[in-house]
Amino acid sequence: MVTELGKTFQLLENLLDVSSLKHKVTANNIANINTPGYKKMEVDFEDQLKKAMKSNSSGAFASFQPKVVISKIEEDASMRKDGNTVDMEKEFAGLLKNTGSYKIYSQLLSKKFDLVREAIQGSRT
């Protein structure tokens, strides 16, 4: 039986893992900004997250696996003559957004641990 607290811990852990993977993928995209023919990569996880959140199964969050995929080319995206699809400005904007998300998830997880610690200490008095 998975408690709501357990689901929250698992969800935050998964979101931290996704943020970490997104950071690595973005860093790889930036590192390949001058590689001819390189296709921008991204992390695909939204559909799995939606299914896991709707499920009451204990394994839904545990089996959550984000995937690294080639980014779909946006209609307004400009592909360079060398076939590279990385846009440096978008990569840095995504990096900043992802950094903010990571900080929020880690703060939420820290608060959850504080609540558990307080509950344990309160039960001893």
XYZ file of N, CA and C in Angstrom:
375
model
N 0.837 -1.187 0.000
C 0.000 0.000 0.000
C 0.878 1.245 0.000
N 0.593 2.096 -0.933
C 1.357 3.327 -1.054
C 0.558 4.453 -0.417
N 1.178 5.163 0.485
C 0.501 6.283 1.128
C 0.639 7.528 0.252
N -0.186 8.508 0.553
C -0.083 9.768 -0.186
C 1.281 10.406 0.025
N 1.814 10.276 1.225
C 3.145 10.817 1.503
C 4.203 10.093 0.669
N 4.051 8.769 0.543
C 4.978 7.993 -0.274
C 4.913 8.387 -1.741
N 3.691 8.631 -2.225
C 3.528 9.072 -3.618
C 4.189 10.424 -3.828
N 4.027 11.314 -2.844
C 4.622 12.641 -2.976
C 6.144 12.551 -3.020
N 6.715 11.737 -2.130
C 8.174 11.561 -2.145
C 8.630 10.991 -3.491
N 7.921 9.975 -3.983
C 8.302 9.347 -5.252
C 8.164 10.328 -6.409
N 7.077 11.107 -6.406
C 6.873 12.093 -7.471
C 7.994 13.131 -7.464
N 8.318 13.658 -6.295
C 9.382 14.666 -6.226
C 10.736 14.078 -6.623
N 10.980 12.841 -6.219
C 12.223 12.179 -6.630
C 12.278 12.048 -8.150
N 11.165 11.642 -8.755
C 11.125 11.507 -10.212
C 11.310 12.852 -10.903
N 10.693 13.887 -10.368
C 10.824 15.209 -10.982
C 12.261 15.734 -10.864
N 12.922 15.431 -9.754
C 14.337 15.805 -9.629
C 15.181 15.041 -10.655
N 14.876 13.757 -10.849
C 15.602 12.965 -11.854
C 15.379 13.534 -13.258
N 14.134 13.916 -13.560
C 13.833 14.495 -14.879
C 14.584 15.811 -15.064
N 14.596 16.638 -14.028
C 15.305 17.925 -14.133
C 16.799 17.700 -14.341
N 17.345 16.732 -13.642
C 18.764 16.426 -13.805
C 19.060 15.942 -15.230
N 18.199 15.063 -15.738
C 18.378 14.560 -17.109
C 18.218 15.693 -18.121
N 17.231 16.572 -17.901
C 17.044 17.705 -18.811
C 18.279 18.594 -18.840
N 18.886 18.781 -17.690
C 20.098 19.603 -17.626
C 21.213 18.971 -18.464
N 21.382 17.659 -18.343
C 22.417 16.957 -19.112
C 22.141 17.047 -20.611
N 20.876 16.879 -20.992
C 20.515 16.929 -22.416
C 20.739 18.332 -22.974
N 20.356 19.357 -22.201
C 20.566 20.736 -22.647
C 22.058 21.031 -22.768
N 22.846 20.585 -21.801
C 24.300 20.794 -21.866
C 24.877 20.103 -23.098
N 24.358 18.927 -23.423
C 24.821 18.214 -24.623
C 24.434 18.974 -25.893
N 23.220 19.534 -25.896
C 22.798 20.335 -27.059
C 23.717 21.544 -27.245
N 24.024 22.223 -26.144
C 24.897 23.404 -26.218
C 26.302 22.994 -26.668
N 26.773 21.863 -26.175
C 28.111 21.396 -26.568
C 28.189 21.074 -28.056
N 27.043 20.762 -28.655
C 27.024 20.399 -30.080
C 26.507 21.528 -30.970
N 26.552 22.743 -30.484
C 26.036 23.886 -31.255
C 26.761 24.052 -32.602
N 27.992 23.627 -32.679
C 28.750 23.774 -33.930
C 28.935 22.459 -34.681
N 28.172 21.444 -34.316
C 28.277 20.149 -34.988
C 27.314 20.104 -36.171
N 27.833 20.032 -37.395
C 26.944 19.981 -38.561
C 26.013 18.765 -38.504
N 24.733 18.991 -38.789
C 23.752 17.906 -38.844
C 23.221 17.465 -37.496
N 23.709 18.051 -36.406
C 23.251 17.639 -35.070
C 21.790 18.046 -34.889
N 20.994 17.128 -34.366
C 19.577 17.391 -34.097
C 19.384 17.575 -32.593
N 18.706 18.652 -32.242
C 18.430 18.956 -30.842
C 17.726 17.787 -30.178
N 18.152 17.461 -28.953
C 17.532 16.401 -28.181
C 16.685 17.037 -27.072
N 15.699 16.295 -26.596
C 14.878 16.767 -25.489
C 14.423 15.567 -24.660
N 13.890 15.858 -23.472
C 13.425 14.804 -22.568
C 11.909 14.718 -22.676
N 11.420 13.519 -22.952
C 9.986 13.267 -23.083
C 9.515 12.521 -21.833
N 8.638 13.148 -21.054
C 8.159 12.499 -19.839
C 6.725 12.868 -19.477
N 6.151 13.869 -20.127
C 4.843 14.379 -19.718
C 3.747 13.312 -19.767
N 3.705 12.523 -20.823
C 2.649 11.506 -20.940
C 2.768 10.456 -19.834
N 3.991 10.027 -19.559
C 4.191 9.046 -18.488
C 3.808 9.622 -17.136
N 4.141 10.891 -16.929
C 3.802 11.537 -15.655
C 2.298 11.617 -15.473
N 1.569 11.965 -16.532
C 0.108 12.039 -16.454
C -0.480 10.683 -16.099
N 0.014 9.621 -16.740
C -0.485 8.271 -16.458
C -0.171 7.873 -15.025
N 1.023 8.191 -14.560
C 1.411 7.836 -13.193
C 0.560 8.578 -12.170
N 0.246 9.831 -12.443
C -0.540 10.621 -11.503
C -1.989 10.131 -11.436
N -2.511 9.635 -12.562
C -3.887 9.129 -12.581
C -3.985 7.743 -11.955
N -2.895 7.009 -11.968
C -2.898 5.641 -11.472
C -2.786 5.600 -9.947
N -3.401 4.621 -9.366
C -3.246 4.382 -7.932
C -2.268 3.241 -7.683
N -1.674 2.746 -8.746
C -0.740 1.635 -8.644
C 0.546 2.075 -7.947
N 1.036 1.208 -7.092
C 2.271 1.535 -6.379
C 3.474 1.577 -7.315
N 3.395 0.865 -8.431
C 4.526 0.828 -9.340
C 4.523 1.914 -10.394
N 3.448 2.703 -10.454
C 3.342 3.721 -11.505
C 4.467 4.736 -11.429
N 4.755 5.215 -10.233
C 5.828 6.194 -10.095
C 7.200 5.530 -10.125
N 7.265 4.326 -9.591
C 8.547 3.634 -9.548
C 9.030 3.258 -10.944
N 8.088 2.973 -11.857
C 8.483 2.571 -13.205
C 8.572 3.759 -14.162
N 8.421 4.933 -13.648
C 8.475 6.160 -14.444
C 9.877 6.327 -15.036
N 9.980 6.347 -16.356
C 11.275 6.453 -17.026
C 11.221 7.519 -18.111
N 11.793 8.696 -17.872
C 11.832 9.707 -18.928
C 12.722 9.233 -20.083
N 12.385 9.675 -21.295
C 13.131 9.257 -22.474
C 13.801 10.459 -23.128
N 14.984 10.243 -23.664
C 15.669 11.273 -24.432
C 15.345 10.999 -25.896
N 14.750 12.007 -26.551
C 14.318 11.848 -27.940
C 14.816 13.026 -28.775
N 14.850 12.817 -30.073
C 15.172 13.921 -30.978
C 13.994 14.881 -30.971
N 14.280 16.149 -30.798
C 13.242 17.162 -30.715
C 12.491 17.271 -32.031
N 11.180 17.436 -31.904
C 10.377 17.683 -33.090
C 10.694 19.096 -33.569
N 10.866 19.247 -34.849
C 11.187 20.563 -35.389
C 9.943 21.427 -35.375
N 10.059 22.555 -34.692
C 8.942 23.484 -34.625
C 8.779 24.172 -35.981
N 7.535 24.510 -36.288
C 7.274 25.115 -37.594
C 8.015 26.439 -37.791
N 8.144 27.206 -36.703
C 8.812 28.496 -36.829
C 10.311 28.409 -36.565
N 10.795 27.208 -36.316
C 12.218 27.053 -36.028
C 13.036 27.249 -37.299
N 14.161 27.844 -37.136
C 15.040 28.051 -38.283
C 16.169 27.034 -38.213
N 16.225 26.210 -39.218
C 17.300 25.239 -39.293
C 18.455 25.896 -40.032
N 19.629 25.696 -39.504
C 20.798 26.302 -40.139
C 21.155 25.546 -41.419
N 21.978 26.168 -42.216
C 22.377 25.561 -43.488
C 23.102 24.234 -43.281
N 23.785 24.100 -42.127
C 24.525 22.858 -41.874
C 23.637 21.755 -41.294
N 22.313 22.025 -41.142
C 21.383 21.012 -40.663
C 21.276 20.922 -39.152
N 22.024 21.736 -38.437
C 21.966 21.741 -36.970
C 20.679 22.441 -36.535
N 19.959 21.865 -35.575
C 18.673 22.430 -35.150
C 18.719 23.050 -33.750
N 19.922 23.240 -33.193
C 20.047 23.820 -31.852
C 19.979 25.340 -31.936
N 19.119 25.936 -31.122
C 19.004 27.391 -31.002
C 19.554 27.771 -29.622
N 20.685 28.444 -29.601
C 21.372 28.741 -28.348
C 20.492 29.518 -27.365
N 19.743 30.495 -27.851
C 18.885 31.292 -26.959
C 17.826 30.409 -26.297
N 17.215 29.519 -27.063
C 16.201 28.619 -26.495
C 16.826 27.648 -25.506
N 18.034 27.202 -25.781
C 18.705 26.280 -24.859
C 18.976 26.960 -23.521
N 19.472 28.202 -23.559
C 19.741 28.915 -22.308
C 18.444 29.243 -21.566
N 17.399 29.599 -22.290
C 16.110 29.858 -21.644
C 15.601 28.582 -20.968
N 15.721 27.460 -21.645
C 15.311 26.183 -21.069
C 16.157 25.805 -19.862
N 17.443 26.124 -19.934
C 18.344 25.830 -18.822
C 17.949 26.624 -17.578
N 17.625 27.895 -17.764
C 17.194 28.731 -16.636
C 15.884 28.219 -16.043
N 14.939 27.877 -16.901
C 13.645 27.358 -16.433
C 13.842 26.051 -15.672
N 14.675 25.184 -16.214
C 14.924 23.895 -15.576
C 15.625 24.057 -14.233
N 16.545 24.999 -14.149
C 17.232 25.264 -12.877
C 16.225 25.715 -11.821
N 15.304 26.575 -12.212
C 14.257 27.020 -11.284
C 13.379 25.869 -10.836
N 13.011 25.002 -11.768
C 12.181 23.839 -11.425
C 12.914 22.933 -10.447
N 14.199 22.695 -10.694
C 14.977 21.823 -9.814
C 15.007 22.384 -8.392
N 15.212 23.697 -8.286
C 15.242 24.325 -6.960
C 13.902 24.159 -6.242
N 12.816 24.345 -6.966
C 11.488 24.204 -6.362
C 11.261 22.771 -5.887
N 11.576 21.783 -6.727
C 11.373 20.379 -6.346
C 12.231 20.018 -5.132
N 13.465 20.486 -5.110
C 14.334 20.145 -3.977
C 13.847 20.826 -2.698
N 13.336 22.051 -2.796
C 12.792 22.726 -1.610
C 11.539 22.015 -1.105
N 10.677 21.587 -2.017
C 9.479 20.845 -1.609
C 9.843 19.539 -0.920
N 10.824 18.838 -1.475
C 11.266 17.580 -0.874
C 11.859 17.834 0.509
N 12.627 18.881 0.638
C 13.208 19.237 1.933
C 12.109 19.540 2.958
N 11.080 20.251 2.546
C 9.959 20.562 3.445
C 9.231 19.288 3.879
N 9.077 18.357 2.945
C 8.424 17.081 3.283
C 9.238 16.329 4.335
N 10.546 16.309 4.175
C 11.403 15.656 5.174
C 11.299 16.366 6.513
N 11.225 17.689 6.493
C 11.067 18.442 7.747
C 9.769 18.054 8.448
N 8.679 17.909 7.683
C 7.395 17.528 8.276
C 7.459 16.135 8.898
N 8.100 15.208 8.216
C 8.233 13.847 8.740
C 9.084 13.883 10.013
N 10.187 14.636 9.994
C 11.054 14.743 11.164
C 10.276 15.335 12.347
N 9.507 16.382 12.086
C 8.715 16.999 13.157
C 7.667 16.036 13.704
N 7.061 15.261 12.822
C 6.058 14.282 13.268
C 6.700 13.219 14.146
N 7.875 12.762 13.767
C 8.577 11.746 14.571
C 8.982 12.323 15.923
N 9.531 13.521 15.906
C 9.951 14.150 17.164
C 8.741 14.464 18.049
N 7.625 14.848 17.423
C 6.416 15.150 18.186
C 5.820 13.923 18.825
N 5.974 12.775 18.165
C 5.419 11.542 18.712
C 6.240 11.029 19.894
N 7.455 11.517 20.050
C 8.325 11.070 21.152
C 8.078 11.872 22.428
N 7.448 13.044 22.302
C 7.260 13.879 23.495
C 5.965 13.570 24.200
